[in-house]
Coordinates of N, CA and C and ligand atoms in Angstrom, one line a residue:
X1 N -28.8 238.8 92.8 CA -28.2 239.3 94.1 C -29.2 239.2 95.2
X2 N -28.9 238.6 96.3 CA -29.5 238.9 97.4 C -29.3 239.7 98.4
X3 N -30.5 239.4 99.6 CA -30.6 240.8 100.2 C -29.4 240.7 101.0
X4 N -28.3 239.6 101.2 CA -27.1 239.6 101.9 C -25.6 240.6 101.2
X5 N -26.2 240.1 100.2 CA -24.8 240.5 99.3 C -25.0 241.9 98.9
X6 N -26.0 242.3 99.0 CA -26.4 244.2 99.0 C -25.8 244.4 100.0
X7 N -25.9 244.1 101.2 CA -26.2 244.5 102.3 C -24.0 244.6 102.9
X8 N -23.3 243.8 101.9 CA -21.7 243.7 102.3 C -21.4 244.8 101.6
X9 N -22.4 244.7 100.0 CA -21.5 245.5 99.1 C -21.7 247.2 99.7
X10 N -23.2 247.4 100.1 CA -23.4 248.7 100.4 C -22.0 249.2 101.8
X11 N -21.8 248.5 102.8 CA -20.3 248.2 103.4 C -19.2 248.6 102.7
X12 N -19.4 247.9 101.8 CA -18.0 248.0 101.1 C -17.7 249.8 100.5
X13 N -18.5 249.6 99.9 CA -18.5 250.8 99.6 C -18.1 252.2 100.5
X14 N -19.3 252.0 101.8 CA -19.1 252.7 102.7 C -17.5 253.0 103.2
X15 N -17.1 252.1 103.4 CA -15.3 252.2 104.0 C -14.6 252.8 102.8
X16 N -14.9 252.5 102.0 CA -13.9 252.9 100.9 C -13.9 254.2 100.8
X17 N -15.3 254.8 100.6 CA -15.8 256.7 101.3 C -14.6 256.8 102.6
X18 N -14.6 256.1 103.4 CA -14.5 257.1 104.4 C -12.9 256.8 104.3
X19 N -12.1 255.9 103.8 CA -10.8 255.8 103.2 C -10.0 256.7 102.6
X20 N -11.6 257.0 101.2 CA -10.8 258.2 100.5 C -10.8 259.7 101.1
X21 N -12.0 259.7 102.4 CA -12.0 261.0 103.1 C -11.4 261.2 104.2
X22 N -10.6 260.1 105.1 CA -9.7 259.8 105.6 C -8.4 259.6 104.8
X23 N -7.8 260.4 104.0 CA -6.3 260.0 103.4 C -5.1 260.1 104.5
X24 N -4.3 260.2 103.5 CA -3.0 260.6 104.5 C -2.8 262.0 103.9
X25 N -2.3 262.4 105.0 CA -1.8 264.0 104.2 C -0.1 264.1 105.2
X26 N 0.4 263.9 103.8 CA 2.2 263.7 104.5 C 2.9 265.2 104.1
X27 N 3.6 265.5 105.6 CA 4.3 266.4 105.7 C 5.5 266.3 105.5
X28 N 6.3 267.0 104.3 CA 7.8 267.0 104.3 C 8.4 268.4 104.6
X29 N 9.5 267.7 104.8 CA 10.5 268.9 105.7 C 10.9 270.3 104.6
X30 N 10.8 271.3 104.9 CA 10.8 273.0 104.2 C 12.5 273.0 104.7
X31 N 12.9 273.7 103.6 CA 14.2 274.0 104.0 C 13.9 275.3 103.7
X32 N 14.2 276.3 105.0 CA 13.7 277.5 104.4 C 15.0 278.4 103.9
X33 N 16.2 277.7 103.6 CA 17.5 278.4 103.4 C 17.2 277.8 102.3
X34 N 16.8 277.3 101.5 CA 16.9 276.8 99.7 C 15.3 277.4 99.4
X35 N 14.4 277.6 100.2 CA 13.0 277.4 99.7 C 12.5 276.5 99.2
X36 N 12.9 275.0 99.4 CA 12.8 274.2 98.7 C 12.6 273.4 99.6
X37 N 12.0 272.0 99.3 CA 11.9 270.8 100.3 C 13.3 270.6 100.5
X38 N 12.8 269.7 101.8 CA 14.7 269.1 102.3 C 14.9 267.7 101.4
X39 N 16.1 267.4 101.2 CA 16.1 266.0 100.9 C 17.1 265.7 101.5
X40 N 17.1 264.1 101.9 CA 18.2 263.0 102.6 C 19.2 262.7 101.5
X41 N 19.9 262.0 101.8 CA 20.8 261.6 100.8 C 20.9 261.1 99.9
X42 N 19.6 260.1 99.9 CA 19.4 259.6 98.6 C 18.2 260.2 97.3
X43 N 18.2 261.7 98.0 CA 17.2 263.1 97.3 C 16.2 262.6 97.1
X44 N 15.9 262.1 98.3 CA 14.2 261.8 98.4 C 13.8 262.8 99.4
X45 N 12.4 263.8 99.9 CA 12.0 264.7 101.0 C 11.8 263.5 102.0
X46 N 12.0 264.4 102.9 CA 11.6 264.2 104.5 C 10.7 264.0 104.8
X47 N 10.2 262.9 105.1 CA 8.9 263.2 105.8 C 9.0 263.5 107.2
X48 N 8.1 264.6 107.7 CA 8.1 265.1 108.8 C 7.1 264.3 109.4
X49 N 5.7 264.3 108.9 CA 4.8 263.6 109.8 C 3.7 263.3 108.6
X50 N 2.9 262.0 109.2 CA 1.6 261.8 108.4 C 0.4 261.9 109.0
X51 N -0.6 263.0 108.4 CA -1.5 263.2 109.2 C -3.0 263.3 108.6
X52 N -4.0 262.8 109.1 CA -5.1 262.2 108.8 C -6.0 263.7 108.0
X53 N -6.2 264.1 107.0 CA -6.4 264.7 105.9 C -8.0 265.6 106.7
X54 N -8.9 264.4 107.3 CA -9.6 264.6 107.5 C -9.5 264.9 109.0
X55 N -9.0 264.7 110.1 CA -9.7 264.5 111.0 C -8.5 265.8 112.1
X56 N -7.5 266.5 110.8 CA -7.0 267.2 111.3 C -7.2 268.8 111.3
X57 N -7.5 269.7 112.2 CA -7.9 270.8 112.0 C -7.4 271.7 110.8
X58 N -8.5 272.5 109.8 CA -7.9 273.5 109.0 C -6.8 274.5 109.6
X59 N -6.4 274.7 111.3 CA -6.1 275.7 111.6 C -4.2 275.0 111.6
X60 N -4.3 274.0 111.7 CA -2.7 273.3 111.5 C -2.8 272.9 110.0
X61 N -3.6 273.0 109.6 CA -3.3 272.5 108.0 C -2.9 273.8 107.1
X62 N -3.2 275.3 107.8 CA -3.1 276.6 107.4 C -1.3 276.4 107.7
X63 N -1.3 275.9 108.5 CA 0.3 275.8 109.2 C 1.0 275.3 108.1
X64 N 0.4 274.2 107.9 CA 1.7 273.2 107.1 C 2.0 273.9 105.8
X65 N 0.7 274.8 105.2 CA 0.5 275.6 103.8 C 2.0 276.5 103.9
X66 N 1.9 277.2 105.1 CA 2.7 278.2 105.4 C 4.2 277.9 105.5
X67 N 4.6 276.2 105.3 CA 5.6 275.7 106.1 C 5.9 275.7 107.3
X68 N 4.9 276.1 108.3 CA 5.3 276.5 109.9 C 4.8 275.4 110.7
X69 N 4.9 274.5 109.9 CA 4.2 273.4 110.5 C 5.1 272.8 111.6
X70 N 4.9 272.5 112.7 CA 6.1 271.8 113.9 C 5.5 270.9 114.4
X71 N 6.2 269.4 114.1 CA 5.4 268.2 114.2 C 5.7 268.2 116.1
X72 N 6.2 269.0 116.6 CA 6.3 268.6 118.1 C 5.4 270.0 118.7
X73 N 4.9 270.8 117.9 CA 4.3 272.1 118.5 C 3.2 271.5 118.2
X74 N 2.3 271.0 118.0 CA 0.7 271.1 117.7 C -0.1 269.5 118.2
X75 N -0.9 269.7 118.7 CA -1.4 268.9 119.8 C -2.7 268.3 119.2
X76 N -3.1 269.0 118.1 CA -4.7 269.1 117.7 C -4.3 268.0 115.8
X77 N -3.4 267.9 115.9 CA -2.9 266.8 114.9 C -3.5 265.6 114.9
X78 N -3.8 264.7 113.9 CA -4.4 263.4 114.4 C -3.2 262.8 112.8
X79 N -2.6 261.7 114.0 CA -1.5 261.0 113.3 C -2.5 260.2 112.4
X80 N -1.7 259.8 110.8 CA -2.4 258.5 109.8 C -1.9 257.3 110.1
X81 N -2.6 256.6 110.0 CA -4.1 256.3 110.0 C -4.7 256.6 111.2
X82 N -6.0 257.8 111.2 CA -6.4 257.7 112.2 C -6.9 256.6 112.9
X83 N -8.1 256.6 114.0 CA -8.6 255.5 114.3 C -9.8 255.3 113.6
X84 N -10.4 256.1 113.0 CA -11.6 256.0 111.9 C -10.6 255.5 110.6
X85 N -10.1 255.4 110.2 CA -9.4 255.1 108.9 C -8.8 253.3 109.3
X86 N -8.0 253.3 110.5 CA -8.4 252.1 110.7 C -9.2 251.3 111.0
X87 N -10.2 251.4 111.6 CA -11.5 250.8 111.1 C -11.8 250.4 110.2
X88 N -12.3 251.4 109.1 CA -12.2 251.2 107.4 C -11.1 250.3 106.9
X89 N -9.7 250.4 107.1 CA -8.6 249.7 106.9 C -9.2 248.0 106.7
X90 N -9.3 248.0 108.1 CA -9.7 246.7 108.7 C -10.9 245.8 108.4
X91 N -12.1 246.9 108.1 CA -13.3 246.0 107.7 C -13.1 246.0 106.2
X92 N -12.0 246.5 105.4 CA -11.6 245.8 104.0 C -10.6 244.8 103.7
X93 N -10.3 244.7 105.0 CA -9.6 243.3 105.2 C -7.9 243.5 105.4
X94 N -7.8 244.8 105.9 CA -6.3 245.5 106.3 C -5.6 245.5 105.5
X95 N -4.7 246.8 105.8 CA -3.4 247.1 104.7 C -3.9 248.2 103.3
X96 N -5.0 247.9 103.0 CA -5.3 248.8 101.7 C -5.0 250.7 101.7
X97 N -4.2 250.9 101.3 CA -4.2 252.6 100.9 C -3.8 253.1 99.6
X98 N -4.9 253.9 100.3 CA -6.0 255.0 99.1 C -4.7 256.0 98.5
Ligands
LIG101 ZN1 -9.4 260.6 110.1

């Protein structure tokens, strides 16, 4: 191996970290009259929003635990893929999810 091919794989690697610590963290819709997730018609959940695992505050992620999550109340959300996650995305040659 040479000092080039160290030098992509140590890269490679790197994005892949920051892939897996950038996830998605998907919100689906609480039905709080069943206590149960919502589902569409074909009894799949809702997704309400997808939001970057990492780069979104514990204090809305307390939210979503809670079900009180309101994808149009909270400002401090960072939609998936963030823009650090696309980066990563991209220098593995786009499209790949973790
Ligand atoms: Zn992120």
């Amino acid at each position: 191996m040479n000092a080039a091919s160290n030098c992509v794989g140590a890269m490679h690697t790197a994005l892949v970290a920051i892939q897996e610590q950038h996830a998605e963290l998907t919100i689906y819709e609480w039905d709080h009259d069943s206590g149960d997730f919502g589902l569409n018609s074909d009894g799949e959940k809702i997704v309400v929003a997808r939001l970057c695992l990492e780069c979104t505050p514990e204090s809305i992620k307390e939210q979503i635990d809670d079900a009180a999550y309101d994808a149009a109340g909270n400002y401090d959300d960072v939609p998936f893929p963030c823009p650090t996650r696309k980066l990563a995305d991209e220098g593995l040659g786009g499209g790949e999810r973790g």
